[in-house]
Coordinates of C-alpha atoms (C1' of nucleotides) in Angstrom, one line a residue:
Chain A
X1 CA 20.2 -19.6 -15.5
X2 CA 17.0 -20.2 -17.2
X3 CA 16.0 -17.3 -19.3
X4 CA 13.4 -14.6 -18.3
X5 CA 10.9 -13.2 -20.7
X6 CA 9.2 -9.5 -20.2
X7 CA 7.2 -7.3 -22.4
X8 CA 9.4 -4.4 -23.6
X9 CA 6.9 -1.4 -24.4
X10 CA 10.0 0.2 -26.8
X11 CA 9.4 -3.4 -28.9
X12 CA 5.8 -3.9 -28.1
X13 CA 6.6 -7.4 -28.2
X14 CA 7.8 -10.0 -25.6
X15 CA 11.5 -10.3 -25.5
X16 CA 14.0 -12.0 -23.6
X17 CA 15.8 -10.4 -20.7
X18 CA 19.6 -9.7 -20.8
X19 CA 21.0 -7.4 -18.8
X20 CA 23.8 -5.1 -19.8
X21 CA 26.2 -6.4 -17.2
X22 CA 25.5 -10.4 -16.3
X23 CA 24.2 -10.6 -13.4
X24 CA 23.2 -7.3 -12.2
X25 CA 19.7 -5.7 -13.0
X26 CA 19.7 -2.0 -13.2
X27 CA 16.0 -0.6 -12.1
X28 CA 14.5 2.7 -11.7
X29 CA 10.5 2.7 -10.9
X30 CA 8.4 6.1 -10.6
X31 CA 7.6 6.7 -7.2
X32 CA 4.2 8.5 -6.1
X33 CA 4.3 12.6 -5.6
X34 CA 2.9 13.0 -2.2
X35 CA 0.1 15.0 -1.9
X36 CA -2.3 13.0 -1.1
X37 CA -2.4 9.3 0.5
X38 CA -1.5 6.5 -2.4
X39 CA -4.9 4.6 -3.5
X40 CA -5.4 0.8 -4.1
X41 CA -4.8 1.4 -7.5
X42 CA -1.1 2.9 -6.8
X43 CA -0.3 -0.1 -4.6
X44 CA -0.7 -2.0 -7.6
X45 CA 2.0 -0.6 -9.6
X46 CA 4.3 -0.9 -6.6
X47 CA 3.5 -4.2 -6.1
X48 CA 4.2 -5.4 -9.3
X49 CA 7.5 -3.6 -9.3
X50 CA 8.2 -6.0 -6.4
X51 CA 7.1 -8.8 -7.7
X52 CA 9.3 -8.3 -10.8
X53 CA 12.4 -7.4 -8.5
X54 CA 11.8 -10.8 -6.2
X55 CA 11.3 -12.9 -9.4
X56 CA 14.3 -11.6 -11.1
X57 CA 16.4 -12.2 -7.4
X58 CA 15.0 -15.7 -7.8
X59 CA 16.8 -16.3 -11.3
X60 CA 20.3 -15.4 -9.5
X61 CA 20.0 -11.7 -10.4
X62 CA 21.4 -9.2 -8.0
X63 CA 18.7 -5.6 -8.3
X64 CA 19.8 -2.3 -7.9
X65 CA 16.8 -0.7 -7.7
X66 CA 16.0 3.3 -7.3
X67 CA 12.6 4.8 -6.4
X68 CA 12.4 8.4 -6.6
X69 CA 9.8 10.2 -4.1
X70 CA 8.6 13.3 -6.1
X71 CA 7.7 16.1 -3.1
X72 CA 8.3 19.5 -4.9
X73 CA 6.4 20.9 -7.9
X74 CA 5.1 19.9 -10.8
X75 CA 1.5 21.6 -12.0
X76 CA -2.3 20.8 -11.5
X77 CA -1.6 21.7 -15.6
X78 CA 1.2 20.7 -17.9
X79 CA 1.7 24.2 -18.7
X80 CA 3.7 27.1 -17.2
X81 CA 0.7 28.4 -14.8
X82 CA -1.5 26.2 -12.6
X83 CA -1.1 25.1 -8.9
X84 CA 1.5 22.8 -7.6
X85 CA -0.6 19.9 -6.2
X86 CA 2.2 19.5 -2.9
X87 CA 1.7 23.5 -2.5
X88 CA -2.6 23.1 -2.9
X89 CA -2.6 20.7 0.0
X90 CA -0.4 22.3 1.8
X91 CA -3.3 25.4 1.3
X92 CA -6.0 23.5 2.2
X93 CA -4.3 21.8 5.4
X94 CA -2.3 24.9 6.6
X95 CA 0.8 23.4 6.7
X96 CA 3.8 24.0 4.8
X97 CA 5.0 22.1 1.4
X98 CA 7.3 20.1 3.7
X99 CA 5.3 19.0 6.2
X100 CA 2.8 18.1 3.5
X101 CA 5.5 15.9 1.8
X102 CA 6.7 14.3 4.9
X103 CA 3.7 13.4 6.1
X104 CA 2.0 12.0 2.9
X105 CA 5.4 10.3 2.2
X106 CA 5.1 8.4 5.6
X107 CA 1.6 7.4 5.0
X108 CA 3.4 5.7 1.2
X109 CA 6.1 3.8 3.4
X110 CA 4.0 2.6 6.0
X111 CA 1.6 1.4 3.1
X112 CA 4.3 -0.5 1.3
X113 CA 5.4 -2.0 4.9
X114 CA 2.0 -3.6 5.4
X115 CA 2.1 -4.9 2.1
X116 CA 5.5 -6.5 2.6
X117 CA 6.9 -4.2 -0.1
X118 CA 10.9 -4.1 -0.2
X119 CA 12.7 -1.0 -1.0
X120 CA 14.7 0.3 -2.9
X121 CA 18.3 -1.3 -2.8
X122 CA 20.1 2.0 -4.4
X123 CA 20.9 4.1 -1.7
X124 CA 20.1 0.4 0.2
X125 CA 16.6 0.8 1.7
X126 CA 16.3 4.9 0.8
X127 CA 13.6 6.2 -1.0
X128 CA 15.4 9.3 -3.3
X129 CA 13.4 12.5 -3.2
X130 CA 13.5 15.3 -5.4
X131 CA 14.2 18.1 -3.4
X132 CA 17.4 16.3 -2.7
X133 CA 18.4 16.4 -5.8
X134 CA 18.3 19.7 -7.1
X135 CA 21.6 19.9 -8.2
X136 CA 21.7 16.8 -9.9
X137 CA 19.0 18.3 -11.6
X138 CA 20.3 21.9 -12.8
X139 CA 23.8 20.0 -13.8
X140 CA 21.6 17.4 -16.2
X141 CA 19.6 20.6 -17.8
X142 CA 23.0 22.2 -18.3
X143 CA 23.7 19.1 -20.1
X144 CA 21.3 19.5 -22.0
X145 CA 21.6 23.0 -22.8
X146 CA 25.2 22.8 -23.8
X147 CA 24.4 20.3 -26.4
X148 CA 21.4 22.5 -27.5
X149 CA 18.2 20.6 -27.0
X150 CA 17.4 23.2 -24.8
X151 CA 16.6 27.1 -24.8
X152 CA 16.1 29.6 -22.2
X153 CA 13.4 32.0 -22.1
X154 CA 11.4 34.3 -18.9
X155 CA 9.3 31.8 -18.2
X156 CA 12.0 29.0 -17.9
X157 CA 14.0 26.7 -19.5
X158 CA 12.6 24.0 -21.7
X159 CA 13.0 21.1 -23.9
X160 CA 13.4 21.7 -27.7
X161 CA 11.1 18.5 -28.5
X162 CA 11.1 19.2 -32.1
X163 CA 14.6 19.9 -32.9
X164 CA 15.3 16.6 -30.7
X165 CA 12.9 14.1 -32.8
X166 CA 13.4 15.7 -35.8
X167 CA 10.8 16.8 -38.7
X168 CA 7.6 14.2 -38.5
X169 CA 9.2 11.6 -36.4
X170 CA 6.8 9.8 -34.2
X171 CA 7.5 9.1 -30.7
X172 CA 9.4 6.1 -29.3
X173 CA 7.0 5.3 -26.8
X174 CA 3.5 6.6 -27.8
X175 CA 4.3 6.2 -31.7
X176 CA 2.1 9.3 -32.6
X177 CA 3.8 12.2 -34.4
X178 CA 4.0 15.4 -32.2
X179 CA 0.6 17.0 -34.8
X180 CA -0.9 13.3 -34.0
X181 CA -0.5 13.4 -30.0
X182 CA -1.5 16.5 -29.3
X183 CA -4.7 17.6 -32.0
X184 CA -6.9 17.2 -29.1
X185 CA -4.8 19.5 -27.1
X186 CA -7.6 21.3 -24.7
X187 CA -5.3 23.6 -23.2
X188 CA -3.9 27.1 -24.6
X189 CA -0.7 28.4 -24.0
X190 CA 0.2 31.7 -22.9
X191 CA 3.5 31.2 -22.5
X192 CA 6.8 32.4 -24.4
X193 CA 7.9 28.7 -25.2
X194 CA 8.9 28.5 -28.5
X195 CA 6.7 25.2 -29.8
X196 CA 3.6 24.4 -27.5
X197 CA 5.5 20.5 -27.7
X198 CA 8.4 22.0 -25.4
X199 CA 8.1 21.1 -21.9
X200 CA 9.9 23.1 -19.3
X201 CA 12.9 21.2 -17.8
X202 CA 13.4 24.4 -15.2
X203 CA 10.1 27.1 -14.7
X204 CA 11.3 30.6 -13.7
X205 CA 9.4 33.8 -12.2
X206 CA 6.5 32.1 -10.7
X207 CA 6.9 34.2 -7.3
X208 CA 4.0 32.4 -5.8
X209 CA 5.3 29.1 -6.0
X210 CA 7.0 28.4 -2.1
X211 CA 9.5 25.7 -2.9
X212 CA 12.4 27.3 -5.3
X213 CA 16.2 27.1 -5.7
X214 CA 18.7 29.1 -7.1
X215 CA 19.8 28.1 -10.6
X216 CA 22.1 29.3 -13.2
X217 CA 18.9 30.7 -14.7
X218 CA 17.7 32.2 -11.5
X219 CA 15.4 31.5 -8.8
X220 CA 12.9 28.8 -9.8
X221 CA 11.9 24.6 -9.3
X222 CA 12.0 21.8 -11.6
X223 CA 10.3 20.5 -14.4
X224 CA 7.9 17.7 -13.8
X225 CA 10.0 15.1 -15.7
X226 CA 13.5 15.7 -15.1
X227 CA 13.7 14.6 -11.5
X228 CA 13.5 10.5 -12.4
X229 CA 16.5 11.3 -15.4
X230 CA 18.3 12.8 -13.1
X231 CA 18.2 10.2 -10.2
X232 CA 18.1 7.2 -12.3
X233 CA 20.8 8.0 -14.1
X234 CA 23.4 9.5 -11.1
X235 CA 22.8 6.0 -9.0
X236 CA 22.2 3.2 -11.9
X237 CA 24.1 5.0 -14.8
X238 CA 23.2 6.8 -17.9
X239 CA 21.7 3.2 -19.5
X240 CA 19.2 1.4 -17.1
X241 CA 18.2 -2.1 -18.0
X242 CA 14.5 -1.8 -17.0
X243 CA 12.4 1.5 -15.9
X244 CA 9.3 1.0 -14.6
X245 CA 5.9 2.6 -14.2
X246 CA 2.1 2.8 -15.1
X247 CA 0.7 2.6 -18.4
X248 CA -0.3 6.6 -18.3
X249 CA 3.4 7.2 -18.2
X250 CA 4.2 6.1 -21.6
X251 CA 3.4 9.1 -24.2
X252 CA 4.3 11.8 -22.2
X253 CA 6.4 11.3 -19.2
X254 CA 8.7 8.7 -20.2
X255 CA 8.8 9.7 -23.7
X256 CA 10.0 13.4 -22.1
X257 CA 12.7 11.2 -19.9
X258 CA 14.1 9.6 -22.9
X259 CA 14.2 13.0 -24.4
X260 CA 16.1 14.6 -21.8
X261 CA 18.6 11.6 -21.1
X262 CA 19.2 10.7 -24.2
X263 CA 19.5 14.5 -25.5
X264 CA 22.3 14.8 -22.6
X265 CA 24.2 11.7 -22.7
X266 CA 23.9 10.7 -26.6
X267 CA 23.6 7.2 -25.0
X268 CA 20.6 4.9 -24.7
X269 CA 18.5 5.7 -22.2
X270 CA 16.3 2.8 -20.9
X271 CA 16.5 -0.8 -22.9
X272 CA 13.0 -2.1 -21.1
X273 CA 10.0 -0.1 -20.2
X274 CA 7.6 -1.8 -18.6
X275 CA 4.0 -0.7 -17.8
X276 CA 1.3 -1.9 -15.9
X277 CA -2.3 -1.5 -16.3
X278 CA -5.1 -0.3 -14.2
X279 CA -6.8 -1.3 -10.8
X280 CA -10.0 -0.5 -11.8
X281 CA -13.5 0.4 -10.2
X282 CA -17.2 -0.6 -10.9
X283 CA -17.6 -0.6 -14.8
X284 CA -14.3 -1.0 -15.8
X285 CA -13.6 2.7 -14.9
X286 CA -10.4 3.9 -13.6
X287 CA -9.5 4.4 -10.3
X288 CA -8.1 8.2 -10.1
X289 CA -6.6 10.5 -7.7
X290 CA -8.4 13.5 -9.7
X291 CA -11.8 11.2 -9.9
X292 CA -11.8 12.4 -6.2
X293 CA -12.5 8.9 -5.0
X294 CA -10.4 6.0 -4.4
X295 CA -9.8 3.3 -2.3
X296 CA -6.9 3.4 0.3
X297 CA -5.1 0.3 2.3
X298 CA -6.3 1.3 5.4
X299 CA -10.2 1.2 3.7
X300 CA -9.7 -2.4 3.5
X301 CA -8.0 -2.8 6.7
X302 CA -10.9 -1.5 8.2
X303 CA -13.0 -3.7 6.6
X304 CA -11.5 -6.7 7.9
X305 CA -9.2 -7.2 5.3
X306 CA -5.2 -8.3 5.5
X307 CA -3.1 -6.3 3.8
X308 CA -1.9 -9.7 2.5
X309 CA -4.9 -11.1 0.5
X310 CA -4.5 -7.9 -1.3
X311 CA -1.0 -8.8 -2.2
X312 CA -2.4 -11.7 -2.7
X313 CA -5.4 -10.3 -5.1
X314 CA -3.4 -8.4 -7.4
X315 CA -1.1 -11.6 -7.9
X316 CA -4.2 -13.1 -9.6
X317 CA -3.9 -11.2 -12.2
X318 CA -1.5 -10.2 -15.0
X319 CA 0.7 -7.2 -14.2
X320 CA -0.4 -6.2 -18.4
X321 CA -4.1 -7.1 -17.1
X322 CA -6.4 -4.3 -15.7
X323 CA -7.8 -6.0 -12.5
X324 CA -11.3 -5.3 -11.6
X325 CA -11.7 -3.6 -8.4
X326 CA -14.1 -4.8 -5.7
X327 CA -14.5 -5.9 -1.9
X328 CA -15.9 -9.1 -2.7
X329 CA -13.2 -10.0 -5.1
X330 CA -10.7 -9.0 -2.3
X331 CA -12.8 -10.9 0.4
X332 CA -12.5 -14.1 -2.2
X333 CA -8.7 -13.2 -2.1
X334 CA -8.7 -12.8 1.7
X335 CA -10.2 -16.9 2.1
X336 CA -7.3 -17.7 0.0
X337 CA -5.0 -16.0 2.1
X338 CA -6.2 -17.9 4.8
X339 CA -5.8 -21.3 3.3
X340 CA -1.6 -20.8 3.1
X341 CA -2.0 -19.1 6.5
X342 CA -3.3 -22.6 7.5
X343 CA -1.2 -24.5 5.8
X344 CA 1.6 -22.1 7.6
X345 CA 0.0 -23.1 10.9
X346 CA -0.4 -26.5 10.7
X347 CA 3.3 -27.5 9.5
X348 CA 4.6 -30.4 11.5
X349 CA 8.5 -28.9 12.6
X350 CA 9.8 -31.7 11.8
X351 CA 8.5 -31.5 7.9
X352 CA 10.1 -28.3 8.1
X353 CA 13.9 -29.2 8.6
X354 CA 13.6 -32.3 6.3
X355 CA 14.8 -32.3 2.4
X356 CA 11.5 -31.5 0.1
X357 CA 10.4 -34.5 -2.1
X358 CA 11.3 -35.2 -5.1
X359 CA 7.8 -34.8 -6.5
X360 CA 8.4 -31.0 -5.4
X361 CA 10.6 -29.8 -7.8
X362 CA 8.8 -30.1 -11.0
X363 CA 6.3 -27.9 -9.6
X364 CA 9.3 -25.4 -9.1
X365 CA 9.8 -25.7 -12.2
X366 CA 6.4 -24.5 -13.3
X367 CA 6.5 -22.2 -10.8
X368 CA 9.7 -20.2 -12.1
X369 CA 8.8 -21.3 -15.8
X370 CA 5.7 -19.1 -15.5
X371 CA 7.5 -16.0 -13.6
X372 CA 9.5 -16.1 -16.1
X373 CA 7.2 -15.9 -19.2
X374 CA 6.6 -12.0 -18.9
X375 CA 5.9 -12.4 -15.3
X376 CA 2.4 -14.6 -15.3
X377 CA 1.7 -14.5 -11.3
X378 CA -1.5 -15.7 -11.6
X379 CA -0.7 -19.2 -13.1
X380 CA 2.7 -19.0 -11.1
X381 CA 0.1 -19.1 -8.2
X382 CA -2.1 -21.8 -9.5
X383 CA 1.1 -24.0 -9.2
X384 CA 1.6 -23.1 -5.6
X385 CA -1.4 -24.1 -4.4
X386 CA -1.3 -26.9 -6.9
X387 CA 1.6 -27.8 -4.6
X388 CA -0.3 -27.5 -1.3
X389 CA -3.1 -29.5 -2.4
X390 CA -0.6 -32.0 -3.5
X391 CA 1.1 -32.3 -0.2
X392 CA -2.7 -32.4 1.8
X393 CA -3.3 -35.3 -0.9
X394 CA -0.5 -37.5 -0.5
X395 CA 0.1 -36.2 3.1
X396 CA 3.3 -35.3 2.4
X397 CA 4.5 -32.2 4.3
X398 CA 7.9 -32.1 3.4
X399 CA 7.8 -29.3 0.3
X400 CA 8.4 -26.4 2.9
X401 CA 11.1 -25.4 1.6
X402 CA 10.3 -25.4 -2.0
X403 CA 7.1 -23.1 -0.5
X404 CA 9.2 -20.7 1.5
X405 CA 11.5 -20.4 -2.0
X406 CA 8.4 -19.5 -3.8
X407 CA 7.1 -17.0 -1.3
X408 CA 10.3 -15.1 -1.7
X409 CA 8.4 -13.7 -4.9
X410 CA 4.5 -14.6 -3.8
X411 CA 5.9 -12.3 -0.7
X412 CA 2.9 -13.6 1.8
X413 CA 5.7 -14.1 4.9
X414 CA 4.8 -17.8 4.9
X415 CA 7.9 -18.5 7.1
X416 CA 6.8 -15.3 9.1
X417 CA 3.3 -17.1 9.6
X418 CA 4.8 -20.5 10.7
X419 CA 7.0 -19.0 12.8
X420 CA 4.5 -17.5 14.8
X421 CA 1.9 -19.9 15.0
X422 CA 4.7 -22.4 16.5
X423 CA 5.7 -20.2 19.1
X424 CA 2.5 -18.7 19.8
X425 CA 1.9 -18.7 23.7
X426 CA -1.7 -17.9 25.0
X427 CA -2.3 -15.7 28.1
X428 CA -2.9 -18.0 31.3
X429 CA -6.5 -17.6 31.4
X430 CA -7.1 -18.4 27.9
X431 CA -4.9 -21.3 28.5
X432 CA -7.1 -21.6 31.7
X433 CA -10.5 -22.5 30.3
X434 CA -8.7 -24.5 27.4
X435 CA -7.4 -26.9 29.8
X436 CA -10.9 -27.0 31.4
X437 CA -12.5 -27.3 28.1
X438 CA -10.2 -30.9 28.0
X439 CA -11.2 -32.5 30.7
X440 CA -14.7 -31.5 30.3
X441 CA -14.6 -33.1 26.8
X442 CA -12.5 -36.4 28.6
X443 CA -15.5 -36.2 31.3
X444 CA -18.0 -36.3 28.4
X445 CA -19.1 -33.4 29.8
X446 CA -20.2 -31.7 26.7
X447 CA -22.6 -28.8 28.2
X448 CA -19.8 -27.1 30.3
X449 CA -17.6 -28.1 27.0
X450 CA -19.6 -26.2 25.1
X451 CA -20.1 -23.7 27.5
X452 CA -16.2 -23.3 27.2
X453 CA -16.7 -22.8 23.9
X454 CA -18.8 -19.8 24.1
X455 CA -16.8 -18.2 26.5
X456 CA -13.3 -18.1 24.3
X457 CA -15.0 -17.7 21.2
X458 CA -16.3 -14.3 23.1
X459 CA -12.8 -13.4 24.3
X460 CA -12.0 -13.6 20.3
X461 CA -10.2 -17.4 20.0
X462 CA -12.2 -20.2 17.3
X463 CA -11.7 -23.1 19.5
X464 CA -10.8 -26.0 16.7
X465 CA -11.0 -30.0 18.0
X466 CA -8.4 -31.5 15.8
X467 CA -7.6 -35.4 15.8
X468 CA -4.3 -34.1 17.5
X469 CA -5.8 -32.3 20.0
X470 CA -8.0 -28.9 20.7
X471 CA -6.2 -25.6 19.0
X472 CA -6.9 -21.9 19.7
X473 CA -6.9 -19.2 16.9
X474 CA -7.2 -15.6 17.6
X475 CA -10.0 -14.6 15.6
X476 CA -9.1 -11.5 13.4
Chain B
rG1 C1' -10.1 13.0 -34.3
rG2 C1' -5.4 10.1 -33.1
rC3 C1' -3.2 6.1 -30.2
rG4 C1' -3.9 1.8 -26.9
rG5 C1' -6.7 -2.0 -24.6
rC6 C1' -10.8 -5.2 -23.1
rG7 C1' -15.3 -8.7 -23.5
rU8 C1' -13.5 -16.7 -20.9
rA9 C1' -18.6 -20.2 -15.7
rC10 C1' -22.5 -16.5 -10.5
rC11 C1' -17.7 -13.3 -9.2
rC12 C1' -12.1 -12.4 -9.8
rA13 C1' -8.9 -14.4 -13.5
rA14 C1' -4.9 -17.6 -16.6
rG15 C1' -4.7 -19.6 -21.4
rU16 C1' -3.5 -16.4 -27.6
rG17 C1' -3.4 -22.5 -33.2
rG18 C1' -3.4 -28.8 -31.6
rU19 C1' -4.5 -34.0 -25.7
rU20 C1' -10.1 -33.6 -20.9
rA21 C1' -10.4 -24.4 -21.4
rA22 C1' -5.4 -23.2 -15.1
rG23 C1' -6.2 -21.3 -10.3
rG24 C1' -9.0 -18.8 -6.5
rG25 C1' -13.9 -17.3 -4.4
rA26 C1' -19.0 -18.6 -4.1
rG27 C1' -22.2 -23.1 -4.6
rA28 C1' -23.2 -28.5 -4.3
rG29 C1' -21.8 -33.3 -2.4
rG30 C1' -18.4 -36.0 0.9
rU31 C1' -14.5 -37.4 4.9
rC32 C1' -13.4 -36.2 9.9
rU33 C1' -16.2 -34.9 14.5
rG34 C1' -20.0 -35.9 21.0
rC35 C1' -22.0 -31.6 18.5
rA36 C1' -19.9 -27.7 16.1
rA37 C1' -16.2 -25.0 13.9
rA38 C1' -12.0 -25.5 11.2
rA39 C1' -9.5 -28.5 8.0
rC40 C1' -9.2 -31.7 3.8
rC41 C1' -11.3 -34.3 -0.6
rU42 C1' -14.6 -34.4 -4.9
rC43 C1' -17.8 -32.0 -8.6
rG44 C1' -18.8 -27.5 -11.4
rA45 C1' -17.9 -23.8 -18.8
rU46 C1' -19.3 -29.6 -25.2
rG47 C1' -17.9 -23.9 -24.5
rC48 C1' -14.6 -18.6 -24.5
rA49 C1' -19.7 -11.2 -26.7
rG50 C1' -22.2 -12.1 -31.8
rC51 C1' -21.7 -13.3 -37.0
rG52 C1' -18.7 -14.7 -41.0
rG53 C1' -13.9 -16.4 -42.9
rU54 C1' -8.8 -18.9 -43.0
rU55 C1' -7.2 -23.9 -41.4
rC56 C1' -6.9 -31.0 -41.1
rG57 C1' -7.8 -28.2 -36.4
rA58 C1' -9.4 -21.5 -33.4
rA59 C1' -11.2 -18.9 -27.2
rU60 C1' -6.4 -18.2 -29.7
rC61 C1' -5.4 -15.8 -36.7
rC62 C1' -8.4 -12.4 -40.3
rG63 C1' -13.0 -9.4 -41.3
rC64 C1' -17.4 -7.2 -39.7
rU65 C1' -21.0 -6.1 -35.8
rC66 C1' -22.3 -5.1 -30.6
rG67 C1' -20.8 -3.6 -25.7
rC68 C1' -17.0 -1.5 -22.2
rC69 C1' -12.6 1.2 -20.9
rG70 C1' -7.8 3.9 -20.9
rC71 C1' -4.3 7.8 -22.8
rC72 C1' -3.9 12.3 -25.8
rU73 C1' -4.4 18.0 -19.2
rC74 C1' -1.7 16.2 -13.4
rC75 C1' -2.5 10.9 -12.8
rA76 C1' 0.1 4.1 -11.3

RNA sequence: GGCGGCGUACCCAAGUGGUUAAGGGAGAGGUCUGCAAAACCUCGAUGCAGCGGUUCGAAUCCGCUCGCCGCCUCCA
């Protein structure tokens, strides 16, 4: 097993991957609260989190991986009063917190299905949402409480932050002292908490909120951070190998999750966070749900776009990288895309069952070799199409399934592709005015040929005269 | 104010001390072809924001300057 290499944001430095048990990755990733539809930018995230899981699979590791789905509750504000952003929707749309969930939740799976997303292994293929794990919840706070990093007061329960880090310490994660982080702090508390640095693990008598439970504290909902302690710990353990998320996350929501985990279990919470930067728009600015506007998936389907040369876009860059947001870089992506589809296409079956070339594997070699140097996709890439130029050059198709090993972390459905193009049947009358088209072209006939032409391309097929005869692609 | 990051060809983007600065897109040339389309091939930065410095050697390290962005409020 070669080794793998990831930036650790607890280190700030590159380190090598060991699990704690060999062989098995542990891997909790923050999932979107669903409110609203998930924009480009969001996609990123999760498709980096897959990338990461399919390279690690590649290096012989099996991945238990958890994704919460947060759909109850936490505020427009960090504070005890504000609006739950579920519960606003809900408002606005007339619907209930529920349906508001459900539907915005099926809107995030269908996403991650058009981008050939996997899910999460742990429960296999279920997505864990919060307000299925309440009680998980209220038994981790009591944790905490009975070991005292916790206190209850009228407005809820919270987190003792600064009898937890102690007098002056600075913060794992965003390495700023408690005074440091938040001297800026815009917002004023009216609240009962004891240190403005608590945060509320349980929030009581807010009777306007709609979604509460019944705790040993009384009626009330969660806290906005410990839903993913809670689930990441009851399925993958009180130590996970690697948690996941977006670069905002680090000085406030996953330095609150070490807090609470570590606070309750007196064990190590997380051994590598990794972050990932930005999408971002015009001007290097960030791409926001409270900026108001943001590119979704189906934006770019609608413009012509495959959900694939967007997988295929954000694999050109550096998950560490913020990526520069625009429709002409994802058209450039989307003529990529269509060079492997073509490449798919055009296998010959019997290239396809035959043992790759030996010239094949040092370019598997690269491949992995650069996965597995804190996951650089983009030159990972370079060597796959490296590799299909290659085979083009020295007409040499037999490297298919050196491809199809590397697509099972590019994720483009290569196989899929092939597959489809080989058994693709045409309707009669398609296949109709194609054989016409022959003989006309055997006649010499080249008018009504072209003629022929016309007439498919307008019935959506590029008509394509290839030494080995005429082939018909439906036109996207 | 504190913390973090970025500036590589027309665009996206790797490379972070050492042979000719990946790859993709666009562009230019070419092969194939009845024509076309598609496909494939070839070529594109003597230079990495600017200026100094360290070094035998720097896009890569250090300093300064200019420009841009993120987090510190919910956010991937």
């Amino acid at each position: 097993m070669k080794p793998f290499f990831i930036y650790n944001t607890l280190s700030r430095t590159v380190e090598e991957f060991v699990p704690l048990k060999p062989g098995v990755v542990t891997l909790y990733s923050c999932g979107p609260t669903v409110y609203l539809p998930q924009h480009l930018g969001n996609m990123r995230t999760y498709l980096c989190t897959d990338t990461l899981k399919r390279a690690l699979r590649l290096n012989g590791y099996q991945v238990r991986h958890v994704m919460n789905i947060t759909d109850v509750g936490h505020m427009t504000s960090d504070q005890d009063a504000g609006e739950d952003k579920i519960e606003k929707t809900a408002r606005a749309e007339g619907r209930s917190p529920r349906e508001v969930a459900d539907y915005y939740t099926q809107l995030f799976i269908r996403d991650l299905e058009m981008l050939r997303i996997e899910r999460p292994t742990v429960p296999p293929g279920q997505f864990c949402r919060a307000t299925d794990h309440i009680a998980d919840m209220i038994a981790l706070i009591q944790r905490i409480l009975d070991r005292g990093y916790a206190y209850v007061v009228g407005s809820g329960v919270y987190f003792d932050v600064e009898k937890w880090r102690g007098p002056g310490a600075k913060g794992r994660l965003s390495r700023q002292s408690l005074e440091e982080q938040y001297s800026e702090q815009r917002l004023e508390h009216a609240s009962d908490k004891r240190s403005k640095h608590d945060f509320a693990l349980w929030v009581l008598n807010q009777p306007h909120h709609l979604m509460q439970w019944d705790s040993p504290w009384g009626r009330g909902y969660p806290g906005w951070h410990i839903e993913c302690s809670a689930m990441s710990m009851k399925y993958l353990g009180e130590t996970l190998d690697i948690h996941t998320g977006g670069l905002d996350h680090i000085p406030i929501h996953h330095e609150n999750e070490i807090a609470q985990s570590e606070s309750a279990t007196g064990r190590p919470f997380v051994r590598y966070f990794v972050h990932y930067a930005f999408l971002v728009g015009m001007e290097g600015a960030k791409i926001s749900k409270s900026s108001g506007k943001f590119p979704v998936l189906t934006d770019l389907i609608a413009a012509g776009i495959d959900p694939m040369a967007f997988r295929l876009f954000c694999l050109g860059a550096k998950y560490r990288s913020e990526l520069a947001f625009s429709l002409d870089a994802v058209r450039a992506a989307q003529t990529n895309f269509e060079y492997f589809t073509e490449f798919a296409r055009s296998m010959p079956p019997d290239a396809c069952s035959a043992p790759d070339s030996g010239w094949t594997q040092s370019y598997f070699n690269r491949f992995i070799d650069s996965l597995n140097n804190d996951l650089n996709t983009p030159q990972a890439l370079a060597v796959t199409l490296e590799l299909i130029g290659e085979s083009y050059r020295r007409k040499d198709r037999c490297v298919w399934s050196t491809l199809t090993k590397m697509d099972s972390v590019l994720g483009l459905g290569m196989e899929e592709i092939r597959r489809q193009a080989a058994s693709q049947t045409l309707p009669t009358e398609i296949e109709a005015l194609r054989a016409e088209r022959d003989q006309a072209r055997q006649k010499k006939d080249f008018r009504r040929s072209d003629e022929l032409r016309r007439e498919l391309q307008a019935r959506g097929y590029e008509v394509k005269d290839t030494p080995s005869g005429t082939v018909l692609q439906p036109r996207r």
